[in-house]
PDB file of C-alpha atoms in Angstrom:
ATOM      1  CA  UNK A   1     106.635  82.508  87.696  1.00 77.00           C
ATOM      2  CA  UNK A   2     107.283  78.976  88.779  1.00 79.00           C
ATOM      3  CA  UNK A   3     104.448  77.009  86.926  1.00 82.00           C
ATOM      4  CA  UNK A   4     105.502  79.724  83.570  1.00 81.00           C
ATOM      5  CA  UNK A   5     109.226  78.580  83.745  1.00 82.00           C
ATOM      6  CA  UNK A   6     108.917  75.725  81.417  1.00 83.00           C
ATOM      7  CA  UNK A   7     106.822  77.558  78.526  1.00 81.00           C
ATOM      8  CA  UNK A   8     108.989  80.739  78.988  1.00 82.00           C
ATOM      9  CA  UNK A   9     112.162  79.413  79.200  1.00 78.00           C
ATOM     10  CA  UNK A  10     114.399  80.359  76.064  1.00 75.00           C
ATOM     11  CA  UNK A  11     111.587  82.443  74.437  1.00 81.00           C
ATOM     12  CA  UNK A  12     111.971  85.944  75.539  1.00 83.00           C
ATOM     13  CA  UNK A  13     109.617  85.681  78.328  1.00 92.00           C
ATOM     14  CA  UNK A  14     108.194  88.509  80.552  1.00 96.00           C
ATOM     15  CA  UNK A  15     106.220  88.962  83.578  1.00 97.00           C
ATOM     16  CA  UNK A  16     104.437  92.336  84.668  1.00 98.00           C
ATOM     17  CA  UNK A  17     102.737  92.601  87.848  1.00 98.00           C
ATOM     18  CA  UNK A  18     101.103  95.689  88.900  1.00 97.00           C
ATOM     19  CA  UNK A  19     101.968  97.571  92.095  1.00 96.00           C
ATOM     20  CA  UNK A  20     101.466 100.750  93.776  1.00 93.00           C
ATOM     21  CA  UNK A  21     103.146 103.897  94.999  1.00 92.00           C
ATOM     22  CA  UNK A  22     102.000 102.361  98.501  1.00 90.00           C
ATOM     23  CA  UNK A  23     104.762 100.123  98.181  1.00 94.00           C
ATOM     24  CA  UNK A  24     107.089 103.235  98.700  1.00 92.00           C
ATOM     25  CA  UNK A  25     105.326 105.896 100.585  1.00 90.00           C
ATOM     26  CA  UNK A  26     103.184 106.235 103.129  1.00 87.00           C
ATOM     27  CA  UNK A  27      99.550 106.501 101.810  1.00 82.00           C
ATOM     28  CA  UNK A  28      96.781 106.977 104.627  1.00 80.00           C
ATOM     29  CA  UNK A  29      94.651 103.413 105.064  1.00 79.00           C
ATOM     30  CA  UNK A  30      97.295 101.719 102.998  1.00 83.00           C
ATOM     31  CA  UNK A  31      98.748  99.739 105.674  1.00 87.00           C
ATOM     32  CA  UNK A  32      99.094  96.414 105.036  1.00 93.00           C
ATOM     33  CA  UNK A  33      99.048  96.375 101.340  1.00 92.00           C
ATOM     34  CA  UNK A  34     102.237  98.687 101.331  1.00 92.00           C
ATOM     35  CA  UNK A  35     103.514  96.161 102.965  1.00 96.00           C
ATOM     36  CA  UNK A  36     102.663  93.588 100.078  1.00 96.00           C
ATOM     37  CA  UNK A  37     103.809  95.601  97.343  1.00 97.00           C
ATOM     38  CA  UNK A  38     106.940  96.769  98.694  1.00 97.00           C
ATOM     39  CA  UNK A  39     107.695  92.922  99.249  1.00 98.00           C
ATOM     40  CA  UNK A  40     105.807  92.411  95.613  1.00 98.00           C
ATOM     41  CA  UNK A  41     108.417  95.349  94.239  1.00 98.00           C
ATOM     42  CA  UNK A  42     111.275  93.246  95.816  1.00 98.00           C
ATOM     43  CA  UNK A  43     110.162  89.786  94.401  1.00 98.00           C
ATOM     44  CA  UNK A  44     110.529  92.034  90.559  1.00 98.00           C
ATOM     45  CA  UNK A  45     113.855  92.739  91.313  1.00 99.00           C
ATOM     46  CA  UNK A  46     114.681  88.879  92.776  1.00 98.00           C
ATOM     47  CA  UNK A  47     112.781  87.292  89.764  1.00 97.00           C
ATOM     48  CA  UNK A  48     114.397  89.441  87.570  1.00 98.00           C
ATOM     49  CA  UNK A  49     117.985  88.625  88.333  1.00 98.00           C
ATOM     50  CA  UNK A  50     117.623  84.956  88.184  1.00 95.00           C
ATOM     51  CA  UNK A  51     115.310  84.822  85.411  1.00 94.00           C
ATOM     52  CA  UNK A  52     117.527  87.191  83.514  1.00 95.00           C
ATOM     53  CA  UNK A  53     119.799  84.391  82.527  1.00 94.00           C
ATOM     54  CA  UNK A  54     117.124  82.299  81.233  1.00 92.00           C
ATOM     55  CA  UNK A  55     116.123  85.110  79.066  1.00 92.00           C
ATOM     56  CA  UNK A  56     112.944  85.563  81.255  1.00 94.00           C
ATOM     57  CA  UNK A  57     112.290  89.423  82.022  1.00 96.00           C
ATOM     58  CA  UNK A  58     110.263  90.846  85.494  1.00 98.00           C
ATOM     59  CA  UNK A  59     108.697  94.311  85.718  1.00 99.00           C
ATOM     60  CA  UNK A  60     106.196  96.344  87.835  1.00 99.00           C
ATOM     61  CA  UNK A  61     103.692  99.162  86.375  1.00 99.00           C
ATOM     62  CA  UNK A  62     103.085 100.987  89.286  1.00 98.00           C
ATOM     63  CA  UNK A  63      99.968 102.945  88.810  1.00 96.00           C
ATOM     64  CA  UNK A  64      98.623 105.408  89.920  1.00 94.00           C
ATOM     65  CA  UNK A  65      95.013 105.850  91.122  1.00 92.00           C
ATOM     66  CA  UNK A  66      92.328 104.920  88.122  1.00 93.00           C
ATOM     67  CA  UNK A  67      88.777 105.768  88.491  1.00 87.00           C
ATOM     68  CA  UNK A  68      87.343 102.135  88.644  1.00 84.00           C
ATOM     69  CA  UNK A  69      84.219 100.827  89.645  1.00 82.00           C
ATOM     70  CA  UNK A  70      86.305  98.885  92.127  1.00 76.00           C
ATOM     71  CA  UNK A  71      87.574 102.010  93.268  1.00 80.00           C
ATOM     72  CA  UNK A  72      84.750 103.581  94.378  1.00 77.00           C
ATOM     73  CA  UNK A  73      84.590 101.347  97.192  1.00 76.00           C
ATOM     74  CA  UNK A  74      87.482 103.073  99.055  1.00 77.00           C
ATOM     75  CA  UNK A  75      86.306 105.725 101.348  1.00 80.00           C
ATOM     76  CA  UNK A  76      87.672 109.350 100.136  1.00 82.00           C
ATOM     77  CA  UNK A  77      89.183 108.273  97.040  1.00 86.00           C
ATOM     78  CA  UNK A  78      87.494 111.090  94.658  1.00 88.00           C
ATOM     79  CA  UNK A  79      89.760 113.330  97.065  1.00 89.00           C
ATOM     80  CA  UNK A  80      92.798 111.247  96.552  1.00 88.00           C
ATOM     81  CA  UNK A  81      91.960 111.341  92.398  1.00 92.00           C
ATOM     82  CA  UNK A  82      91.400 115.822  92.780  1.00 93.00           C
ATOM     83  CA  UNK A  83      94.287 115.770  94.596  1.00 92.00           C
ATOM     84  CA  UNK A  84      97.184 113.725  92.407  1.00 93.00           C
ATOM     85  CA  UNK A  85      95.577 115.536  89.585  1.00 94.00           C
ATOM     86  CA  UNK A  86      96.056 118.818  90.914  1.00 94.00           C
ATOM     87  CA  UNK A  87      99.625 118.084  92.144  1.00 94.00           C
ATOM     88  CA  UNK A  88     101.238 115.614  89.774  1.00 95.00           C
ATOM     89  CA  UNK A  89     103.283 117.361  86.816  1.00 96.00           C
ATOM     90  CA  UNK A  90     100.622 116.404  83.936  1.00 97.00           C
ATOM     91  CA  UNK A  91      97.867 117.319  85.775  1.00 96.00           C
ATOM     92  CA  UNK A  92      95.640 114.663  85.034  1.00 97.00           C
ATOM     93  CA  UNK A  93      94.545 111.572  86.691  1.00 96.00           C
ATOM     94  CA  UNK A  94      95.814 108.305  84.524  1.00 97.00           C
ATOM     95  CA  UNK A  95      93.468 105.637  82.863  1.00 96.00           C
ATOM     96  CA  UNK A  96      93.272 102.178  82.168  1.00 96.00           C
ATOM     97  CA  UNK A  97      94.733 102.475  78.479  1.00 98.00           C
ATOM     98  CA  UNK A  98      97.756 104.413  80.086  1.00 98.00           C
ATOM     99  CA  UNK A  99      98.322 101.732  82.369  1.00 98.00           C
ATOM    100  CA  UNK A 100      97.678  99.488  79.526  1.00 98.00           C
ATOM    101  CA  UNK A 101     100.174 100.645  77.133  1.00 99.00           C
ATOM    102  CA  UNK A 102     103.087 100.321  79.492  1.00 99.00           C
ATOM    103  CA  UNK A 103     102.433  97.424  80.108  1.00 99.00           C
ATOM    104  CA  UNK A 104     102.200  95.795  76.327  1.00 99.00           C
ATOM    105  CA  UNK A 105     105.353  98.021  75.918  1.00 99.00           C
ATOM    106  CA  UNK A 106     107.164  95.718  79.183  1.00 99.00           C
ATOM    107  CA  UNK A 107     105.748  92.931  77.590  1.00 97.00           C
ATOM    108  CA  UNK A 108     106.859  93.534  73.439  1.00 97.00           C
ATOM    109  CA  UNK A 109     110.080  93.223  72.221  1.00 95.00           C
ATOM    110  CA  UNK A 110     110.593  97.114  72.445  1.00 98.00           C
ATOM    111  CA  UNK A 111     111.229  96.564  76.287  1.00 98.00           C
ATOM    112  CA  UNK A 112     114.236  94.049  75.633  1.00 97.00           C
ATOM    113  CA  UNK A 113     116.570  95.445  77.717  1.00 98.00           C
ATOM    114  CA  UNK A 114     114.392  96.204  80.418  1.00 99.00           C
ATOM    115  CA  UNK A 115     113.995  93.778  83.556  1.00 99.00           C
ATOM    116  CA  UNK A 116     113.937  94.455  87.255  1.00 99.00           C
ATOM    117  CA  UNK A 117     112.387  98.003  87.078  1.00 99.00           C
ATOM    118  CA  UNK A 118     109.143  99.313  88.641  1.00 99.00           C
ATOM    119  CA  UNK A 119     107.543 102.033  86.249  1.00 99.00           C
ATOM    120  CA  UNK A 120     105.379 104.473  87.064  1.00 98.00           C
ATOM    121  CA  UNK A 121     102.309 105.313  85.557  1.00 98.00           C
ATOM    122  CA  UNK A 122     100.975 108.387  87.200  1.00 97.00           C
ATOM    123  CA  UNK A 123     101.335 111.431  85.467  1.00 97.00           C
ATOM    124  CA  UNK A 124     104.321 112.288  86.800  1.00 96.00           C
ATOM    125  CA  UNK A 125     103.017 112.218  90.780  1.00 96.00           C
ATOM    126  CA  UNK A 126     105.614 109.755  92.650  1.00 95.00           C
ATOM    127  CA  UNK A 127     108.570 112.843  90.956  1.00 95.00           C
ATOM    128  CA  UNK A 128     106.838 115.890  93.105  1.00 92.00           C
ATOM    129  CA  UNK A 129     104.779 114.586  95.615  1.00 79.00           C
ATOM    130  CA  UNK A 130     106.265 112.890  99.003  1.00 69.00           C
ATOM    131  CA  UNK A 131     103.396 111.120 100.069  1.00 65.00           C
ATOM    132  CA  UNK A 132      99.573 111.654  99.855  1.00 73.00           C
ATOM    133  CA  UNK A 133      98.254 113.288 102.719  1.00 72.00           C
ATOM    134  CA  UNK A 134      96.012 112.261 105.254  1.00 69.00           C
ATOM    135  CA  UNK A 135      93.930 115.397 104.796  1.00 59.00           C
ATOM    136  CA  UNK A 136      93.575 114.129 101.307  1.00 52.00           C
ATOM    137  CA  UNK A 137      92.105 110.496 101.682  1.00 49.00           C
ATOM    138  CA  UNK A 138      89.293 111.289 104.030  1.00 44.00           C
ATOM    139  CA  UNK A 139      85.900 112.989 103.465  1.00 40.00           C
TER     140      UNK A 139
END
């Protein structure tokens, strides 16, 4: 955000980072990168207040798991994936497009009013779910 300033500055900037529901529940081998993205989620709302006045906007998509190849990596994740599509109120797991479109929307003119938020993108599952449980993460 520092190094952008100058080219942003009085042009209707905006910044979107991604994040996770991590950041705000407890999700099972998280750990340490809840930790990050709560802080991340924090640094939105920060950058967003005292960018606002230079006409600089801050958001977070905060996704929610995407079949990736980087993703198949994590131990017990096509569990996590059944599960948040069985529980979350669309009933379907989100993609990269999703994710995607959100974003280009935080980023477009559409979103000018919009700074400081973290949206979720994840079929509804952060609304009716508490947490994922541990049951759910392991094979």
């Amino acid at each position: 955000a520092k190094a952008a300033l100058p080219l942003m500055q009085g042009r209707s900037g905006a910044l979107v980072t991604l994040t996770y529901l991590g950041a705000d529940r407890v999700v099972p081998g998280y750990n340490t990168m809840g930790l990050a993205k709560a802080s991340l989620e924090a640094g939105v709302r920060y950058l967003a207040a005292s960018l606002g006045p230079k006409g600089i906007r801050v958001n977070a998509v905060s996704a929610g798991p995407i079949k990736t190849l980087a993703a198949s990596g994590i131990a017990g994740f096509s569990k996590i994936l059944r599960y948040v599509e069985e529980n979350s109120p669309l009933q379907r797991n989100v993609t990269t497009g999703d994710v995607g479109n959100v974003a280009a929307f935080l980023l477009s003119d559409l979103a000018a009013g919009v700074t400081g938020e973290i949206i979720y993108v994840d079929g509804g599952f952060n609304t009716v779910v508490g947490a994922i449980p541990a049951s759910g993460a392991s094979e």
